[in-house]
Short mmCIF file of C-alpha atoms in Angstrom, two decimals:
data_model
loop_
_atom_site.label_atom_id
_atom_site.label_comp_id
_atom_site.label_asym_id
_atom_site.label_seq_id
_atom_site.Cartn_x
_atom_site.Cartn_y
_atom_site.Cartn_z
CA UNK A 6 0.00 0.00 0.00
CA UNK A 7 2.98 2.30 0.54
CA UNK A 8 3.63 2.51 -3.21
CA UNK A 9 0.03 3.65 -3.78
CA UNK A 10 0.56 6.77 -1.68
CA UNK A 11 3.93 7.45 -3.31
CA UNK A 12 2.26 7.38 -6.74
CA UNK A 13 -0.45 9.74 -5.47
CA UNK A 14 2.31 12.06 -4.29
CA UNK A 15 3.88 12.07 -7.77
CA UNK A 16 0.61 12.95 -9.45
CA UNK A 17 -0.06 15.70 -6.91
CA UNK A 18 3.36 17.19 -7.62
CA UNK A 19 2.69 17.10 -11.37
CA UNK A 20 -0.77 18.65 -10.98
CA UNK A 21 0.45 21.44 -8.71
CA UNK A 22 3.23 22.34 -11.14
CA UNK A 23 2.10 25.28 -13.26
CA UNK A 24 4.06 24.15 -16.33
CA UNK A 25 4.10 20.32 -16.51
CA UNK A 26 0.37 19.66 -17.22
CA UNK A 27 0.45 22.17 -20.09
CA UNK A 28 3.65 20.59 -21.44
CA UNK A 29 2.21 17.06 -21.31
CA UNK A 30 -0.83 18.14 -23.33
CA UNK A 31 0.69 20.67 -25.74
CA UNK A 32 4.01 19.04 -26.60
CA UNK A 33 2.64 16.03 -28.54
CA UNK A 34 0.09 18.28 -30.26
CA UNK A 35 2.77 20.70 -31.47
CA UNK A 36 5.12 17.92 -32.58
CA UNK A 37 2.43 16.04 -34.49
CA UNK A 38 0.90 19.11 -36.12
CA UNK A 39 4.10 20.93 -37.08
CA UNK A 40 6.98 18.48 -37.57
CA UNK A 41 5.54 16.39 -40.46
CA UNK A 42 5.44 19.57 -42.54
CA UNK A 43 8.89 20.95 -41.68
CA UNK A 44 10.72 17.59 -41.67
CA UNK A 45 9.40 16.27 -44.97
CA UNK A 46 12.09 15.51 -47.57
CA UNK A 47 10.00 16.14 -50.67
CA UNK A 48 11.32 18.98 -52.82
CA UNK A 49 8.89 20.71 -55.14
CA UNK A 50 8.79 23.91 -57.19
CA UNK A 51 12.15 23.16 -58.84
CA UNK A 52 12.63 25.48 -61.82
CA UNK A 53 13.98 23.63 -64.87
CA UNK A 54 15.45 25.24 -67.99
CA UNK A 55 15.69 23.04 -71.08
CA UNK A 56 18.24 23.46 -73.86
CA UNK A 57 16.98 21.27 -76.72
CA UNK A 58 19.51 21.26 -79.54
CA UNK A 59 18.09 18.14 -81.24
CA UNK A 60 14.46 19.30 -81.62
CA UNK A 61 13.26 15.74 -82.24
CA UNK A 62 9.77 14.42 -81.57
CA UNK A 63 11.06 12.36 -78.64
CA UNK A 64 12.92 15.30 -77.06
CA UNK A 65 9.81 17.49 -77.32
CA UNK A 66 7.72 14.79 -75.64
CA UNK A 67 10.27 14.68 -72.81
CA UNK A 68 10.05 18.47 -72.43
CA UNK A 69 6.25 18.26 -72.26
CA UNK A 70 6.47 15.55 -69.59
CA UNK A 71 8.78 17.73 -67.50
CA UNK A 72 6.47 20.72 -67.86
CA UNK A 73 3.49 18.61 -66.71
CA UNK A 74 5.28 17.25 -63.63
CA UNK A 75 4.10 18.40 -60.20
CA UNK A 76 7.69 18.55 -58.95
CA UNK A 77 8.97 21.02 -61.52
CA UNK A 78 8.26 24.53 -62.71
CA UNK A 79 9.11 24.75 -66.39
CA UNK A 80 11.40 27.73 -66.89
CA UNK A 81 11.20 27.55 -70.68
CA UNK A 82 13.47 26.43 -73.48
CA UNK A 83 16.73 28.30 -73.89
CA UNK A 84 18.72 28.65 -77.08
CA UNK A 85 22.12 27.87 -75.53
CA UNK A 86 23.56 26.29 -72.42
CA UNK A 87 25.26 29.57 -71.50
CA UNK A 88 21.88 31.34 -71.49
CA UNK A 89 20.48 28.72 -69.11
CA UNK A 90 23.51 29.07 -66.80
CA UNK A 91 22.80 32.80 -66.53
CA UNK A 92 19.32 31.92 -65.21
CA UNK A 93 20.94 29.78 -62.50
CA UNK A 94 23.41 32.55 -61.64
CA UNK A 95 20.52 34.99 -61.20
CA UNK A 96 18.46 32.52 -59.14
CA UNK A 97 15.76 32.08 -61.79
CA UNK A 98 16.47 28.36 -62.35
CA UNK A 99 17.60 25.38 -60.29
CA UNK A 100 18.33 22.67 -62.86
CA UNK A 101 19.33 22.63 -66.54
CA UNK A 102 18.59 19.79 -68.97
CA UNK A 103 20.57 19.92 -72.20
CA UNK A 104 19.63 17.55 -75.05
CA UNK A 105 22.34 17.27 -77.70
CA UNK A 106 23.01 14.46 -80.20
CA UNK A 107 20.70 12.09 -78.34
CA UNK A 108 22.60 12.62 -75.08
CA UNK A 109 21.29 14.24 -71.93
CA UNK A 110 23.20 16.55 -69.58
CA UNK A 111 21.68 17.51 -66.22
CA UNK A 112 23.30 20.42 -64.39
CA UNK A 113 21.99 21.40 -60.94
CA UNK A 114 22.56 24.43 -58.75
CA UNK A 115 24.25 22.85 -55.70
CA UNK A 116 24.30 26.00 -53.57
CA UNK A 117 21.20 24.49 -51.99
CA UNK A 118 22.56 20.96 -51.84
CA UNK A 119 19.28 19.26 -50.97
CA UNK A 120 17.28 21.00 -53.67
CA UNK A 121 20.01 20.47 -56.25
CA UNK A 122 20.54 16.76 -55.55
CA UNK A 123 16.84 15.92 -55.24
CA UNK A 124 15.98 17.97 -58.32
CA UNK A 125 18.62 16.27 -60.46
CA UNK A 126 17.52 12.87 -59.11
CA UNK A 127 13.87 13.52 -60.02
CA UNK A 128 14.82 14.75 -63.46
CA UNK A 129 17.15 11.83 -64.15
CA UNK A 130 14.34 9.41 -63.23
CA UNK A 131 12.07 11.05 -65.81
CA UNK A 132 14.77 10.91 -68.49
CA UNK A 133 15.79 7.29 -67.86
CA UNK A 134 12.19 6.05 -67.56
CA UNK A 135 11.37 7.83 -70.82
CA UNK A 136 14.23 6.09 -72.59
CA UNK A 137 13.14 2.67 -71.29
CA UNK A 138 9.47 3.12 -72.15
CA UNK A 139 10.37 3.85 -75.77
CA UNK A 140 11.65 0.30 -76.25
CA UNK A 141 9.66 -1.73 -73.70
CA UNK A 142 6.71 -1.69 -71.37
CA UNK A 143 7.60 -0.70 -67.81
CA UNK A 144 5.50 -1.58 -64.73
CA UNK A 145 6.19 -0.15 -61.27
CA UNK A 146 4.49 -1.46 -58.12
CA UNK A 147 4.87 0.35 -54.80
CA UNK A 148 4.29 -2.00 -51.87
CA UNK A 149 2.60 -0.88 -48.63
CA UNK A 150 2.99 2.90 -48.96
CA UNK A 151 1.39 2.98 -52.40
CA UNK A 152 1.03 6.76 -52.52
CA UNK A 153 4.65 7.28 -51.39
CA UNK A 154 3.34 9.55 -48.66
CA UNK A 155 6.36 10.81 -46.72
CA UNK A 156 4.20 11.64 -43.70
CA UNK A 157 3.30 7.96 -43.36
CA UNK A 158 7.02 7.24 -43.08
CA UNK A 159 7.78 10.17 -40.75
CA UNK A 160 4.92 10.03 -38.23
CA UNK A 161 6.02 6.76 -36.54
CA UNK A 162 9.45 8.33 -35.99
CA UNK A 163 7.77 11.34 -34.40
CA UNK A 164 6.13 8.98 -31.91
CA UNK A 165 9.64 8.00 -30.85
CA UNK A 166 10.76 11.63 -30.46
CA UNK A 167 7.74 12.49 -28.31
CA UNK A 168 8.21 9.41 -26.11
CA UNK A 169 11.93 10.04 -25.74
CA UNK A 170 11.59 13.66 -24.65
CA UNK A 171 8.52 13.23 -22.44
CA UNK A 172 9.51 10.06 -20.58
CA UNK A 173 13.23 10.86 -20.48
CA UNK A 174 13.43 14.43 -19.29
CA UNK A 175 10.50 14.56 -16.87
CA UNK A 176 11.71 11.78 -14.50
CA UNK A 177 15.23 13.21 -14.64
CA UNK A 178 14.16 16.68 -13.57
CA UNK A 179 11.77 15.22 -10.97
CA UNK A 180 14.40 13.62 -8.72
CA UNK A 181 16.99 16.36 -9.27
CA UNK A 182 14.33 18.93 -8.36
CA UNK A 183 13.63 17.06 -5.13
CA UNK A 184 17.36 16.94 -4.40
CA UNK A 185 17.68 20.69 -4.82
CA UNK A 186 14.61 21.41 -2.69
CA UNK A 187 15.65 18.89 -0.01
CA UNK A 188 12.35 16.97 0.02
CA UNK A 189 14.01 13.73 -1.08
CA UNK A 190 15.78 13.51 2.28
CA UNK A 191 12.38 13.03 3.94
CA UNK A 192 11.84 9.93 1.78
CA UNK A 193 15.32 8.60 2.48
CA UNK A 194 14.71 8.38 6.23
CA UNK A 195 11.46 6.41 5.81
CA UNK A 196 11.28 2.59 5.56
CA UNK A 197 10.33 2.83 1.85
CA UNK A 198 12.43 0.35 -0.15
CA UNK A 199 14.46 1.40 -3.18
CA UNK A 200 12.26 -0.73 -5.48
CA UNK A 201 9.09 0.93 -4.21
CA UNK A 202 10.59 4.39 -4.53
CA UNK A 203 11.81 3.85 -8.11
CA UNK A 204 8.55 2.20 -9.22
CA UNK A 205 6.58 5.10 -7.74
CA UNK A 206 8.73 7.43 -9.82
CA UNK A 207 8.37 5.38 -13.02
CA UNK A 208 4.69 4.37 -13.03
CA UNK A 209 3.27 7.93 -13.39
CA UNK A 210 5.44 8.53 -16.45
CA UNK A 211 4.39 5.23 -17.97
CA UNK A 212 0.78 6.37 -17.62
CA UNK A 213 1.75 9.70 -19.16
CA UNK A 214 3.34 7.73 -22.01
CA UNK A 215 0.03 5.94 -22.64
CA UNK A 216 -1.77 9.29 -22.73
CA UNK A 217 0.80 10.81 -25.08
CA UNK A 218 0.75 7.89 -27.53
CA UNK A 219 -3.06 8.04 -27.57
CA UNK A 220 -2.95 11.74 -28.43
CA UNK A 221 -0.43 11.05 -31.20
CA UNK A 222 -2.57 8.27 -32.70
CA UNK A 223 -5.67 10.46 -32.65
CA UNK A 224 -3.86 13.39 -34.27
CA UNK A 225 -2.38 11.14 -36.98
CA UNK A 226 -5.91 10.01 -37.78
CA UNK A 227 -7.70 13.36 -37.50
CA UNK A 228 -5.08 15.62 -39.12
CA UNK A 229 -3.43 13.35 -41.71
CA UNK A 230 -6.03 10.57 -42.12
CA UNK A 231 -3.32 8.05 -41.23
CA UNK A 232 -4.11 5.05 -39.06
CA UNK A 233 -2.04 1.97 -38.22
CA UNK A 234 -2.43 -0.98 -40.56
CA UNK A 235 -1.47 -3.39 -37.77
CA UNK A 236 -2.78 -4.02 -34.23
CA UNK A 237 -3.04 -0.88 -32.10
CA UNK A 238 -2.33 -2.80 -28.88
CA UNK A 239 1.14 -3.66 -30.20
CA UNK A 240 1.89 0.05 -30.65
CA UNK A 241 1.05 0.57 -26.96
CA UNK A 242 3.32 -2.34 -25.99
CA UNK A 243 6.19 -0.85 -27.97
CA UNK A 244 5.54 2.58 -26.46
CA UNK A 245 5.59 1.16 -22.92
CA UNK A 246 8.87 -0.66 -23.54
CA UNK A 247 10.47 2.51 -24.92
CA UNK A 248 9.08 4.48 -21.96
CA UNK A 249 10.63 1.92 -19.60
CA UNK A 250 14.04 2.51 -21.13
CA UNK A 251 13.98 6.31 -21.23
CA UNK A 252 12.32 6.80 -17.83
CA UNK A 253 14.84 4.40 -16.28
CA UNK A 254 17.73 6.17 -17.98
CA UNK A 255 16.37 9.51 -16.79
CA UNK A 256 16.36 8.24 -13.21
CA UNK A 257 19.91 6.95 -13.61
CA UNK A 258 21.04 10.39 -14.74
CA UNK A 259 19.21 12.03 -11.84
CA UNK A 260 20.79 9.59 -9.35
CA UNK A 261 24.26 10.67 -10.45
CA UNK A 262 23.46 14.40 -10.81
CA UNK A 263 23.33 17.01 -8.08
CA UNK A 264 21.93 19.96 -10.05
CA UNK A 265 19.41 20.64 -12.80
CA UNK A 266 22.17 21.91 -15.08
CA UNK A 267 24.14 18.67 -14.84
CA UNK A 268 21.08 16.52 -15.53
CA UNK A 269 19.92 18.66 -18.46
CA UNK A 270 23.38 18.63 -20.07
CA UNK A 271 23.71 14.85 -19.82
CA UNK A 272 20.19 14.23 -21.14
CA UNK A 273 20.57 16.60 -24.08
CA UNK A 274 23.94 15.05 -24.96
CA UNK A 275 22.39 11.57 -24.77
CA UNK A 276 19.34 12.52 -26.86
CA UNK A 277 21.45 14.13 -29.61
CA UNK A 278 23.88 11.19 -29.61
CA UNK A 279 21.18 8.55 -29.83
CA UNK A 280 19.49 10.37 -32.74
CA UNK A 281 22.76 10.77 -34.63
CA UNK A 282 23.76 7.17 -34.01
CA UNK A 283 20.37 6.15 -35.37
CA UNK A 284 21.34 7.80 -38.65
CA UNK A 285 18.39 10.16 -38.21
CA UNK A 286 16.25 7.06 -37.71
CA UNK A 287 17.48 5.31 -40.87
CA UNK A 288 20.73 3.38 -40.24
CA UNK A 289 22.66 2.65 -43.45
CA UNK A 290 25.87 0.87 -44.35
CA UNK A 291 27.29 4.22 -45.48
CA UNK A 292 27.56 5.21 -41.80
CA UNK A 293 30.94 4.68 -40.07
CA UNK A 294 31.29 1.07 -38.96
CA UNK A 295 31.35 1.92 -35.25
CA UNK A 296 28.24 4.07 -35.59
CA UNK A 297 26.38 1.37 -37.52
CA UNK A 298 27.21 -1.26 -34.87
CA UNK A 299 25.81 0.95 -32.09
CA UNK A 300 22.36 0.67 -33.69
CA UNK A 301 22.20 -2.87 -32.28
CA UNK A 302 22.12 -1.47 -28.73
CA UNK A 303 20.06 1.60 -29.65
CA UNK A 304 16.42 1.29 -28.46
CA UNK A 305 15.29 3.96 -30.93
CA UNK A 306 16.45 1.75 -33.80
CA UNK A 307 14.34 -1.19 -32.58
CA UNK A 308 11.31 0.96 -31.73
CA UNK A 309 11.15 2.83 -35.04
CA UNK A 310 11.76 -0.32 -37.05
CA UNK A 311 8.99 -2.14 -35.17
CA UNK A 312 6.42 0.68 -35.17
CA UNK A 313 6.90 1.28 -38.91
CA UNK A 314 6.36 -2.44 -39.46
CA UNK A 315 3.10 -2.25 -37.51
CA UNK A 316 1.99 1.15 -38.79
CA UNK A 317 2.81 0.84 -42.49
CA UNK A 318 3.12 -2.87 -43.31
CA UNK A 319 0.45 -4.11 -40.89
CA UNK A 320 2.84 -6.50 -39.16
CA UNK A 321 1.97 -8.18 -35.89
CA UNK A 322 3.83 -9.63 -32.93
CA UNK A 323 5.41 -12.37 -35.03
CA UNK A 324 7.02 -9.85 -37.41
CA UNK A 325 8.23 -7.61 -34.56
CA UNK A 326 9.22 -10.28 -32.01
CA UNK A 327 12.93 -9.50 -32.41
CA UNK A 328 12.45 -5.79 -31.72
CA UNK A 329 10.05 -6.40 -28.82
CA UNK A 330 12.50 -8.76 -27.11
CA UNK A 331 15.40 -6.35 -27.66
CA UNK A 332 13.42 -3.41 -26.21
CA UNK A 333 12.30 -5.52 -23.25
CA UNK A 334 15.87 -6.63 -22.53
CA UNK A 335 17.38 -3.15 -22.78
CA UNK A 336 14.54 -1.61 -20.74
CA UNK A 337 14.82 -4.23 -17.98
CA UNK A 338 18.57 -3.71 -17.78
CA UNK A 339 18.10 0.05 -17.42
CA UNK A 340 15.36 -0.42 -14.82
CA UNK A 341 17.62 -2.60 -12.65
CA UNK A 342 20.43 -0.07 -13.02
CA UNK A 343 18.07 2.73 -11.95
CA UNK A 344 17.24 0.85 -8.73
CA UNK A 345 20.83 -0.12 -7.93
CA UNK A 346 22.20 3.36 -8.61
CA UNK A 347 19.78 5.03 -6.19
CA UNK A 348 21.55 5.65 -2.89
CA UNK A 349 19.10 5.59 -0.01
CA UNK A 350 20.26 6.66 3.44
CA UNK A 351 18.36 4.75 6.08
#
């Protein structure tokens, strides 16, 4: 029964705080409503100048296809390559396509590296597909994300960001705040065990995690008309396992920190590191070998891989068993460390 009153104490502290209830409600709303628009990797409104020296039927069809594309703004046909380069120098064009003797040259303005590389990639796809279709029939089938909606790919990763920041920082600042105010000493002289104390600190944030993931699911459905293709209960299981890891790690940091500044610095360093080591949530072999290997102990890697499997592919527990077991193992290890690292003076 002692743990029941400790949990009540945690909720009273959260409710009496003027800032935390607003943060718990507003943070997932802001992240879900703003980040899918600012983090999307689609590049549109790319201005293309065409220099068509051949003037063949096929080259004119290619120009018409470029002009009809939703990704490009057709800047017109220029007489010479030098004239098109002047448009790029003056900021009136982003990419040049020169057609000469049946060959194609794509030149992109790389001052804006993302726009230049994506624009040249889009344009090269149109050119190569056009060349293939002339000689043979080409069929393309997109599996799962048939509309290639980038938000469907990004939103599960945003779930991970919300869970990481909410369940990682709040427990950290909770214990450090009690250390600075001196109230934790009153707990230390009571017969409350370390396990009861740590569980009382963790359980409220697990419940907050359930609330946050529910808000995120509702916003994904209401704002973007995106709903999980797989079982919703599995998303909650994955969220709870990730919350176990980050809340436990937050308590570990708070156990070793004496001030808010120390705890905040360590948590921010850890959050940035874990995101970078995740390869911005998409680990690839092009990463340094040591960074790629760290993804095998990175809970974000397992969570995002699993939740995308459930959300996009409609996978179930069988398809995500590896990630679930990995998250459970890492979370349990961190939970035990959180208990053992807490120094209670009896």
